[in-house]
Coordinates of C-alpha atoms in Angstrom, one line a residue:
Chain A
M1 CA -4.1 -2.0 -38.7
I2 CA -3.3 -4.8 -36.2
Q3 CA 0.4 -4.1 -36.6
E4 CA -0.2 -0.4 -35.7
L5 CA -2.2 -1.4 -32.7
V6 CA 0.5 -3.8 -31.5
V7 CA 3.2 -1.2 -32.0
E8 CA 1.1 1.4 -30.2
T9 CA 0.5 -1.0 -27.3
L10 CA 4.2 -1.9 -27.0
N11 CA 5.1 1.8 -27.0
N12 CA 2.7 2.6 -24.1
A13 CA 4.5 2.1 -20.8
L14 CA 1.3 1.8 -18.8
I15 CA -0.3 -0.9 -21.0
L16 CA 3.0 -2.8 -20.9
Y17 CA 3.2 -2.5 -17.1
V18 CA -0.4 -3.5 -16.6
M19 CA 0.3 -6.6 -18.8
F20 CA 3.3 -7.5 -16.6
C21 CA 1.2 -7.0 -13.5
L22 CA -1.5 -9.3 -14.8
L23 CA 1.2 -11.8 -15.8
A24 CA 2.9 -11.8 -12.3
P25 CA 0.2 -14.0 -10.5
I26 CA 0.0 -16.3 -13.6
I27 CA 3.8 -16.8 -13.6
F28 CA 3.8 -17.5 -9.8
Y29 CA 1.0 -20.0 -10.4
L30 CA 2.7 -21.8 -13.3
I31 CA 6.0 -22.1 -11.3
S32 CA 3.9 -23.6 -8.5
V33 CA 2.3 -26.1 -11.0
I34 CA 5.8 -27.2 -12.0
L35 CA 7.3 -27.4 -8.5
A36 CA 4.5 -28.4 -6.2
P37 CA 3.3 -32.0 -5.6
K38 CA -0.4 -32.9 -5.8
R39 CA -1.5 -35.4 -3.2
P40 CA -5.1 -34.6 -2.4
S41 CA -6.7 -36.0 0.7
K42 CA -9.9 -35.6 2.6
V43 CA -8.1 -34.2 5.7
K44 CA -6.3 -31.5 3.7
K45 CA -9.6 -30.2 2.4
M46 CA -11.0 -29.6 5.9
L47 CA -11.2 -26.0 7.1
F48 CA -8.7 -24.9 9.7
E49 CA -10.3 -25.0 13.2
S50 CA -7.2 -24.9 15.4
G51 CA -8.1 -28.0 17.3
Q52 CA -11.6 -26.6 18.3
T53 CA -14.9 -28.3 17.7
P54 CA -15.8 -27.5 14.1
I55 CA -18.7 -25.1 13.5
P56 CA -21.0 -26.1 10.7
Y57 CA -22.3 -23.4 8.3
R58 CA -25.0 -21.4 10.0
V59 CA -26.5 -17.9 10.3
S60 CA -24.7 -16.1 13.0
P61 CA -25.5 -12.7 14.7
Y62 CA -23.2 -9.8 13.8
P63 CA -21.8 -7.8 16.7
I64 CA -23.3 -4.3 17.0
E65 CA -20.5 -3.3 19.5
Y66 CA -18.8 -1.0 17.0
F67 CA -21.8 0.2 15.1
P68 CA -21.7 3.8 16.4
Y69 CA -18.2 4.1 15.1
V70 CA -19.4 3.2 11.6
I71 CA -22.1 6.0 11.8
I72 CA -19.6 8.6 13.0
Y73 CA -17.0 7.6 10.4
V74 CA -19.6 7.8 7.6
A75 CA -20.4 11.4 8.6
Y76 CA -16.7 12.3 8.7
A77 CA -16.1 10.5 5.3
L78 CA -18.5 12.9 3.6
L79 CA -16.7 15.9 5.1
A80 CA -13.3 14.5 4.1
L81 CA -14.5 13.8 0.6
V82 CA -15.8 17.3 0.1
A83 CA -12.5 18.8 1.5
F84 CA -10.5 16.5 -0.8
I85 CA -12.4 17.4 -4.0
T86 CA -12.7 21.1 -3.3
S87 CA -9.1 21.5 -2.0
I88 CA -7.7 23.1 -5.2
S89 CA -10.6 25.4 -5.8
L90 CA -10.6 26.5 -2.2
M91 CA -7.0 27.9 -2.7
E92 CA -7.8 29.6 -6.0
S93 CA -8.8 33.0 -4.8
T94 CA -8.6 35.0 -1.6
E95 CA -12.3 34.9 -1.1
T96 CA -12.6 31.1 -1.4
M97 CA -9.6 30.8 0.9
Y98 CA -11.3 32.8 3.6
V99 CA -14.5 30.8 3.3
G100 CA -12.4 27.6 3.5
V101 CA -10.6 28.8 6.7
I102 CA -14.0 29.7 8.3
V103 CA -15.6 26.4 7.4
L104 CA -12.5 24.4 8.4
S105 CA -12.4 26.3 11.7
I106 CA -16.0 25.2 12.5
I107 CA -15.4 21.6 11.5
T108 CA -12.1 21.4 13.4
A109 CA -13.8 22.8 16.5
V110 CA -16.6 20.4 16.3
S111 CA -14.3 17.4 15.8
I112 CA -12.2 18.4 18.8
Y113 CA -15.3 18.9 20.9
L114 CA -16.7 15.5 19.9
S115 CA -13.4 13.7 20.7
L116 CA -13.2 15.4 24.1
F117 CA -16.7 14.9 25.3
M118 CA -17.9 11.6 23.7
K119 CA -15.7 9.3 25.8
N120 CA -16.8 5.9 24.7
L121 CA -18.7 5.0 21.6
T122 CA -18.7 1.2 22.1
Q123 CA -22.3 0.0 22.2
K124 CA -23.3 -2.5 24.9
L125 CA -26.7 -3.9 25.8
E126 CA -27.1 -4.0 29.5
R127 CA -29.2 -6.6 31.2
G128 CA -32.2 -5.1 33.1
G129 CA -31.5 -1.6 31.8
G130 CA -34.4 0.7 30.8
Chain B
M1 CA 34.7 9.2 -30.8
P2 CA 31.5 7.2 -31.4
N3 CA 29.1 7.1 -28.4
F4 CA 27.3 4.0 -27.0
I5 CA 24.2 4.4 -29.2
Q6 CA 26.3 4.6 -32.4
I7 CA 28.2 1.5 -31.4
L8 CA 25.0 -0.3 -30.7
A9 CA 23.4 0.8 -34.0
S10 CA 26.4 -0.6 -35.9
I11 CA 26.1 -3.9 -34.1
I12 CA 22.3 -4.2 -34.7
E13 CA 22.5 -3.1 -38.4
P14 CA 23.5 -6.4 -40.0
L15 CA 20.9 -8.5 -37.9
P16 CA 17.7 -9.8 -39.5
A17 CA 14.6 -7.5 -39.4
P18 CA 12.6 -9.4 -36.7
V19 CA 15.6 -9.6 -34.3
K20 CA 16.3 -5.9 -35.0
S21 CA 12.7 -4.9 -34.1
I22 CA 12.8 -7.0 -30.8
I23 CA 16.1 -5.3 -29.8
K24 CA 14.6 -1.9 -30.6
L25 CA 11.5 -2.7 -28.6
T26 CA 13.5 -3.8 -25.5
L27 CA 15.7 -0.6 -25.7
A28 CA 12.6 1.6 -26.1
E29 CA 12.0 4.0 -23.2
S30 CA 8.4 2.7 -22.6
F31 CA 9.7 -0.9 -22.3
I32 CA 12.5 0.0 -19.9
K33 CA 10.1 2.0 -17.7
A34 CA 7.5 -0.8 -17.7
V35 CA 9.8 -3.8 -17.3
V36 CA 13.1 -2.6 -15.7
F37 CA 12.8 0.7 -13.8
P38 CA 10.5 1.8 -12.1
G39 CA 8.5 -1.2 -13.4
A40 CA 8.1 -4.9 -12.8
L41 CA 11.8 -6.0 -12.2
F42 CA 12.4 -3.1 -9.8
G43 CA 9.2 -3.8 -7.9
I44 CA 10.0 -7.5 -7.5
I45 CA 13.6 -6.8 -6.4
L46 CA 12.6 -4.1 -4.0
G47 CA 9.9 -6.4 -2.5
L48 CA 12.5 -9.2 -2.0
F49 CA 15.0 -6.8 -0.6
A50 CA 12.4 -5.4 1.8
V51 CA 11.6 -8.9 3.2
W52 CA 15.3 -9.6 3.8
Y53 CA 15.9 -6.1 5.3
E54 CA 13.0 -6.4 7.7
R55 CA 14.1 -9.8 8.9
K56 CA 17.6 -8.5 9.5
I57 CA 16.5 -5.5 11.5
L58 CA 13.9 -7.4 13.5
A59 CA 16.6 -10.0 14.3
R60 CA 18.9 -7.2 15.6
I61 CA 16.0 -5.8 17.8
M62 CA 15.5 -9.3 19.2
L63 CA 19.3 -9.9 19.7
R64 CA 19.4 -12.6 16.9
V65 CA 21.4 -12.8 13.7
G66 CA 18.6 -13.2 11.1
P67 CA 19.2 -14.8 7.7
L68 CA 22.9 -15.8 7.5
H69 CA 23.9 -18.9 5.6
V70 CA 22.2 -18.8 2.2
G71 CA 24.1 -16.4 -0.1
K72 CA 27.6 -15.0 0.6
V73 CA 26.5 -11.6 2.0
S74 CA 24.4 -11.8 5.2
G75 CA 22.1 -14.5 3.9
I76 CA 20.8 -12.3 1.0
L77 CA 19.6 -15.3 -1.0
Q78 CA 17.5 -16.7 1.9
L79 CA 14.4 -14.9 0.5
V80 CA 14.8 -16.6 -2.9
A81 CA 15.2 -19.9 -1.1
D82 CA 12.1 -19.2 1.0
A83 CA 10.1 -18.2 -2.1
L84 CA 11.1 -21.4 -3.9
K85 CA 10.1 -23.4 -0.8
I86 CA 6.7 -21.8 -0.7
L87 CA 6.2 -22.2 -4.4
S88 CA 7.0 -25.9 -4.1
K89 CA 4.3 -26.5 -1.4
E90 CA 1.1 -28.2 -2.4
R91 CA -1.7 -25.9 -3.6
I92 CA -4.5 -26.8 -1.2
V93 CA -8.0 -25.5 -1.8
P94 CA -10.1 -26.6 1.1
D95 CA -13.9 -27.0 1.1
V96 CA -14.5 -23.2 1.2
R97 CA -17.7 -21.3 0.5
N98 CA -16.7 -20.0 -3.0
K99 CA -13.7 -21.7 -4.6
Y100 CA -13.4 -19.3 -7.6
L101 CA -13.3 -16.2 -5.4
F102 CA -10.9 -18.0 -3.0
V103 CA -8.4 -18.9 -5.7
L104 CA -8.7 -15.6 -7.6
M105 CA -8.5 -13.0 -4.8
P106 CA -4.7 -13.4 -3.9
G107 CA -3.9 -12.8 -7.6
V108 CA -6.2 -9.7 -7.8
A109 CA -4.7 -8.3 -4.6
L110 CA -1.1 -8.8 -6.0
V111 CA -2.1 -7.1 -9.3
L112 CA -3.6 -4.1 -7.5
S113 CA -0.6 -3.7 -5.2
L114 CA 1.9 -3.8 -8.2
L115 CA -0.3 -1.3 -10.1
L116 CA 0.4 1.3 -7.3
F117 CA 3.9 1.7 -8.7
A118 CA 2.6 2.9 -12.1
F119 CA 1.7 6.3 -10.7
L120 CA 4.8 6.9 -8.5
P121 CA 7.5 9.1 -10.0
F122 CA 11.2 8.3 -9.0
G123 CA 12.5 11.4 -10.8
A124 CA 11.1 14.0 -13.2
G125 CA 11.2 11.5 -16.1
W126 CA 11.1 8.2 -14.1
I127 CA 7.5 7.4 -14.1
I128 CA 5.4 4.8 -15.9
Y129 CA 2.3 6.8 -16.2
P130 CA 2.7 10.6 -15.8
S131 CA -0.7 12.1 -15.1
D132 CA -2.2 15.4 -13.9
I133 CA -4.3 13.4 -11.4
G134 CA -1.5 10.9 -10.3
L135 CA -2.3 11.2 -6.6
L136 CA -6.0 10.7 -7.3
L137 CA -5.2 7.6 -9.4
F138 CA -2.9 6.2 -6.7
F139 CA -5.5 6.7 -4.0
G140 CA -8.2 5.2 -6.3
V141 CA -6.2 1.9 -6.7
L142 CA -5.3 2.0 -2.9
A143 CA -9.0 2.4 -2.1
V144 CA -9.9 -0.6 -4.2
S145 CA -7.2 -2.8 -2.7
P146 CA -9.1 -3.9 0.4
I147 CA -11.9 -5.4 -1.7
P148 CA -10.0 -8.6 -2.6
I149 CA -9.1 -9.0 1.1
V150 CA -12.7 -8.7 2.2
L151 CA -13.8 -11.1 -0.6
A152 CA -11.0 -13.6 0.3
G153 CA -12.3 -13.6 3.9
Y154 CA -15.8 -14.1 2.7
A155 CA -14.9 -16.8 0.2
A156 CA -13.1 -18.9 2.9
G157 CA -16.3 -19.1 5.0
S158 CA -14.7 -20.5 8.1
K159 CA -14.6 -18.8 11.5
Y160 CA -11.0 -17.2 11.6
P161 CA -11.1 -15.7 8.1
F162 CA -14.6 -14.3 8.8
I163 CA -13.5 -12.7 12.1
G164 CA -10.4 -11.3 10.3
M165 CA -12.5 -10.0 7.5
S166 CA -14.9 -8.2 9.8
R167 CA -12.0 -6.8 11.8
F168 CA -10.4 -5.5 8.6
A169 CA -13.7 -3.9 7.4
L170 CA -14.1 -2.1 10.7
Q171 CA -10.4 -1.0 10.8
L172 CA -10.9 0.4 7.4
F173 CA -13.2 3.1 8.9
G174 CA -10.5 4.1 11.3
Y175 CA -7.8 5.0 8.9
E176 CA -9.2 5.8 5.5
I177 CA -10.7 9.2 6.5
P178 CA -7.6 10.6 8.3
M179 CA -5.5 9.5 5.3
F180 CA -7.8 11.4 3.0
L181 CA -7.5 14.5 5.2
S182 CA -3.7 14.4 5.4
L183 CA -3.5 14.1 1.6
T184 CA -5.9 17.0 1.2
G185 CA -3.3 19.2 3.1
I186 CA -0.7 18.2 0.5
I187 CA -3.0 19.0 -2.4
M188 CA -3.8 22.4 -0.9
S189 CA -0.1 23.3 -0.5
A190 CA 1.0 22.1 -4.0
R191 CA -2.3 23.1 -5.7
S192 CA -2.1 20.0 -7.9
F193 CA -2.9 16.3 -8.0
D194 CA 0.2 15.7 -10.1
L195 CA 2.8 13.9 -8.0
V196 CA 5.7 15.4 -10.1
K197 CA 4.3 18.9 -9.4
I198 CA 3.9 18.1 -5.7
V199 CA 7.6 17.1 -5.5
E200 CA 8.6 20.2 -7.5
A201 CA 6.6 22.4 -5.0
Q202 CA 9.0 21.1 -2.3
S203 CA 12.2 22.4 -4.0
I204 CA 12.6 25.0 -1.2
M205 CA 11.1 23.2 1.8
P206 CA 9.8 19.6 2.1
F207 CA 6.1 19.5 3.2
I208 CA 7.0 17.6 6.4
L209 CA 8.1 20.9 8.0
P210 CA 4.9 23.0 7.4
Q211 CA 2.7 20.0 7.7
F212 CA 4.2 17.9 10.5
L213 CA 0.8 17.1 11.9
G214 CA -0.3 15.8 8.5
F215 CA 2.8 13.7 8.2
I216 CA 2.2 12.1 11.6
V217 CA -1.5 11.3 10.6
F218 CA -0.4 10.0 7.2
F219 CA 2.4 7.8 8.7
I220 CA 0.1 6.2 11.3
T221 CA -2.7 5.6 8.7
M222 CA 0.0 4.2 6.4
I223 CA 0.9 1.5 9.0
A224 CA -2.8 0.7 9.4
E225 CA -3.3 0.5 5.7
S226 CA -0.5 -2.0 5.3
E227 CA -1.8 -4.1 8.2
R228 CA 1.5 -4.0 10.1
I229 CA 2.0 -4.2 13.8
P230 CA 0.6 -2.5 15.9
F231 CA -2.3 -2.5 13.4
D232 CA -2.3 -6.1 12.4
I233 CA -5.7 -6.8 14.0
P234 CA -7.2 -8.5 10.9
T235 CA -4.4 -11.1 10.9
A236 CA -3.5 -11.3 14.6
E237 CA -1.7 -14.6 14.9
S238 CA -2.0 -15.0 18.6
E239 CA -5.8 -14.4 18.5
I240 CA -7.2 -15.6 15.2
V241 CA -4.5 -17.8 13.7
S242 CA -3.8 -15.8 10.6
G243 CA -7.1 -13.9 10.2
W244 CA -8.6 -13.5 6.7
H245 CA -5.8 -15.6 5.1
T246 CA -5.8 -18.5 7.5
E247 CA -7.0 -21.0 4.8
Y248 CA -4.4 -20.0 2.2
S249 CA -1.2 -22.0 1.6
G250 CA 1.5 -22.5 -1.1
V251 CA 1.5 -20.1 -4.0
Y252 CA -1.6 -18.2 -2.7
F253 CA 0.1 -17.5 0.6
L254 CA 3.2 -16.2 -1.3
M255 CA 1.0 -13.9 -3.3
I256 CA -0.6 -12.5 -0.2
Q257 CA 2.8 -11.9 1.5
F258 CA 4.2 -10.3 -1.6
T259 CA 1.1 -8.1 -1.9
S260 CA 1.6 -6.9 1.7
Y261 CA 5.2 -5.9 1.1
E262 CA 4.5 -4.2 -2.3
K263 CA 1.7 -2.1 -0.8
T264 CA 3.9 -1.1 2.2
L265 CA 6.7 -0.1 -0.1
A266 CA 4.5 1.9 -2.4
L267 CA 3.1 3.8 0.6
C268 CA 6.7 4.5 1.8
V269 CA 7.6 5.8 -1.6
L270 CA 4.5 8.0 -1.7
A271 CA 5.3 9.4 1.8
S272 CA 8.8 10.2 0.7
L273 CA 7.4 12.0 -2.4
I274 CA 4.7 14.0 -0.7
Y275 CA 6.4 14.8 2.6
L276 CA 10.2 14.3 2.4
G277 CA 10.8 16.3 -0.9
G278 CA 11.0 13.2 -3.2
W279 CA 14.1 13.5 -5.4
H280 CA 15.3 16.8 -3.9
G281 CA 18.5 16.2 -2.1
P282 CA 22.2 17.2 -2.0
S283 CA 23.8 16.7 -5.4
I284 CA 26.2 13.8 -5.5
P285 CA 29.6 14.6 -7.2
F286 CA 30.1 12.9 -10.6
V287 CA 26.6 11.5 -10.5
R288 CA 24.0 12.7 -13.1
E289 CA 20.6 13.9 -11.8
T290 CA 18.8 11.2 -13.7
I291 CA 20.5 8.7 -11.4
S292 CA 20.7 10.6 -8.2
A293 CA 16.9 11.4 -8.3
P294 CA 15.8 7.8 -7.9
F295 CA 18.5 7.3 -5.3
W296 CA 17.1 10.0 -3.0
V297 CA 13.5 8.7 -3.4
I298 CA 14.5 5.1 -2.6
L299 CA 16.8 6.2 0.3
K300 CA 14.0 8.3 1.9
A301 CA 11.5 5.4 1.4
L302 CA 13.9 3.0 3.0
I303 CA 14.3 5.3 6.0
L304 CA 10.5 5.3 6.4
F305 CA 10.4 1.5 6.0
T306 CA 13.1 1.2 8.7
I307 CA 11.0 3.2 11.1
L308 CA 8.0 1.0 10.3
V309 CA 10.1 -2.1 11.1
I310 CA 11.4 -0.7 14.3
I311 CA 7.8 0.1 15.3
R312 CA 6.9 -3.5 14.5
G313 CA 9.7 -4.8 16.7
A314 CA 8.9 -2.4 19.6
Y315 CA 5.1 -2.2 20.0
P316 CA 2.4 -4.7 20.9
R317 CA -0.8 -5.1 18.9
L318 CA -3.7 -2.6 19.6
T319 CA -7.2 -3.7 20.1
L320 CA -9.9 -3.0 17.5
G321 CA -11.7 -0.6 19.8
R322 CA -8.5 1.3 20.5
V323 CA -7.8 1.7 16.8
L324 CA -11.3 3.0 16.1
D325 CA -10.8 5.4 19.1
I326 CA -7.4 6.6 17.9
G327 CA -9.0 7.2 14.5
W328 CA -11.9 9.5 15.4
K329 CA -10.5 10.9 18.7
Y330 CA -7.0 11.9 17.6
L331 CA -6.3 11.4 13.9
I332 CA -9.4 13.0 12.4
P333 CA -9.2 16.2 14.6
L334 CA -5.4 16.3 13.9
G335 CA -6.1 16.0 10.2
F336 CA -8.6 18.9 10.3
I337 CA -6.2 21.0 12.4
N338 CA -3.5 20.4 9.8
L339 CA -5.9 21.5 7.0
L340 CA -6.9 24.6 9.0
L341 CA -3.2 25.5 9.6
T342 CA -2.4 24.9 5.9
S343 CA -5.3 27.0 4.6
G344 CA -4.8 29.7 7.3
L345 CA -1.0 29.9 6.5
S346 CA -1.8 30.3 2.8
A347 CA -4.4 33.0 3.5
L348 CA -1.9 34.9 5.7
L349 CA 0.7 34.7 2.9
V350 CA -1.8 36.1 0.4
L351 CA -2.7 38.8 2.9
G352 CA 1.0 39.6 3.5

C-alpha cells in the first residue's frame, strides 16, 4: 500500500515539482546555516531607520488620498471577473455573442466616458472648505 | 544497430535491484519534467541567466562593461559568486513585529513564484501539469503571490516596509483588473483555458496581431506585477530605502531577489505563449520539433525580457497616483476596447 503510494507520487510530475519547490527555500536556508557566521548584537537587531529619529510602535492614521481609486477599482474588478468567467460561454452561440457585443459596447463606452471626464480622483481635505 | 535505450538497458540489467529502481526513476518522464526540464533545474538556471543578462544589458545602456572577470565568458559566473556571497552573510532577524511571519514569507514567496512554471508549456508535451484550466491555475497562483509580500511588510513593522507594503497594496488595484481583461480577450479567441490549446489556436496567426491592444495592456501590467522600473514604487530605493523588504538580509534577501526574477520570467514565458505564438516558428533544419519547440518559447520570452530591461534602463519611476491613473484612465478602457473588438470580430466572422 505504502509502496504503491510512493511509486504513484514519484510518477506524478506535479507532486515531484511541488516537493522540489518546497525544498528550494529549505536548501537555501541550510546552505546559509553552513556558510554564514552568527555574531548577534543589540545594534544588529535594531530596525532600519536610515539615520532618522526612530519612531516607536504607535497607531498611525492611514492616508485616504487614494481611497476613491479603491472604490472605482472594486467596481471594475466585478465587471472584469464576470467577463473572465463568462468569456467562453459568450462565444458559444451567435445569440450570446451578440448579447456580449452589446454589453461590452456599453461597458466600454462608460469606461471611456469616465476616464475622459473624471480628471482627478485623488481625495484631498481642504482647510476651510464647505 | 541497437539504439540508446537498448544500450542503457543492457548496462542497467546486471545492477542490484535498488540501484536499478533509482536509475529507472531518474529516467522516468515525470522525474525529468519535474527536476530537469521544464522543472526545477531549468527554473534555477534560467533565473541565474536572467540576472546576468540583465546586468550585462543595463551596463551597455549605461556605457559600462558589466560582469567581466569571474568566469571565462563575459563574467558568466559572477552570479554564482554573488549568490554564494549573499548566502554567507549573517542571517539577521531584527526586533520585528512578528518574527515567524518575517522569516517564513520570503520562502513562501519563492515557492509560489517557482510554482508558476508548473502550468507553463514549453512544447506540446513539455509541461509539468497539463490541465484544461492551465491559464486559470497560473492566474490563481499569480493572484496569491502578493500575499506573502504584504505579510512580509506587515511582519517587519517598521516605517519603510509599512510604506512599501501600503504602496504595493494600492498598486495592486491598478494592474490586476487590466491584466484580467487582456487575458479574457485571449480566452475568447482561443475558446479555452488550456494553454496548450491557446498556443495551438495561434498556428495561423499569433494573437498579438488581432489583439495588439490586449498585448500592450498585458505587457504594461506584467511590468507592474513584477515590480520592475518604472513600476517599482513599493521598493523605490531613492524614496523608501528598499520598501517592503528593507529589513531583510542574507538568505532572506536572496530568496526575495530570486522570487522577483522567477516571477518576471514566468510572466515573459506566459506572454510568449498567449501572444507570440508559443512554440510556433520556422522549422530549424536537422532539429526535431521536440527540441525546437522549447527553443522558440525561450527565445520569444527572452526577447520580451530584453524589452523589459531596456525599459528599466530608459525610464524613471512613476508616482503611485500616476500608476493608479494609468490603470483606470487608459488600461481598463483599452482592455474593454480589446474585448469589444475581439467579440465583434468573432460575431462578424460568424455572420460572414
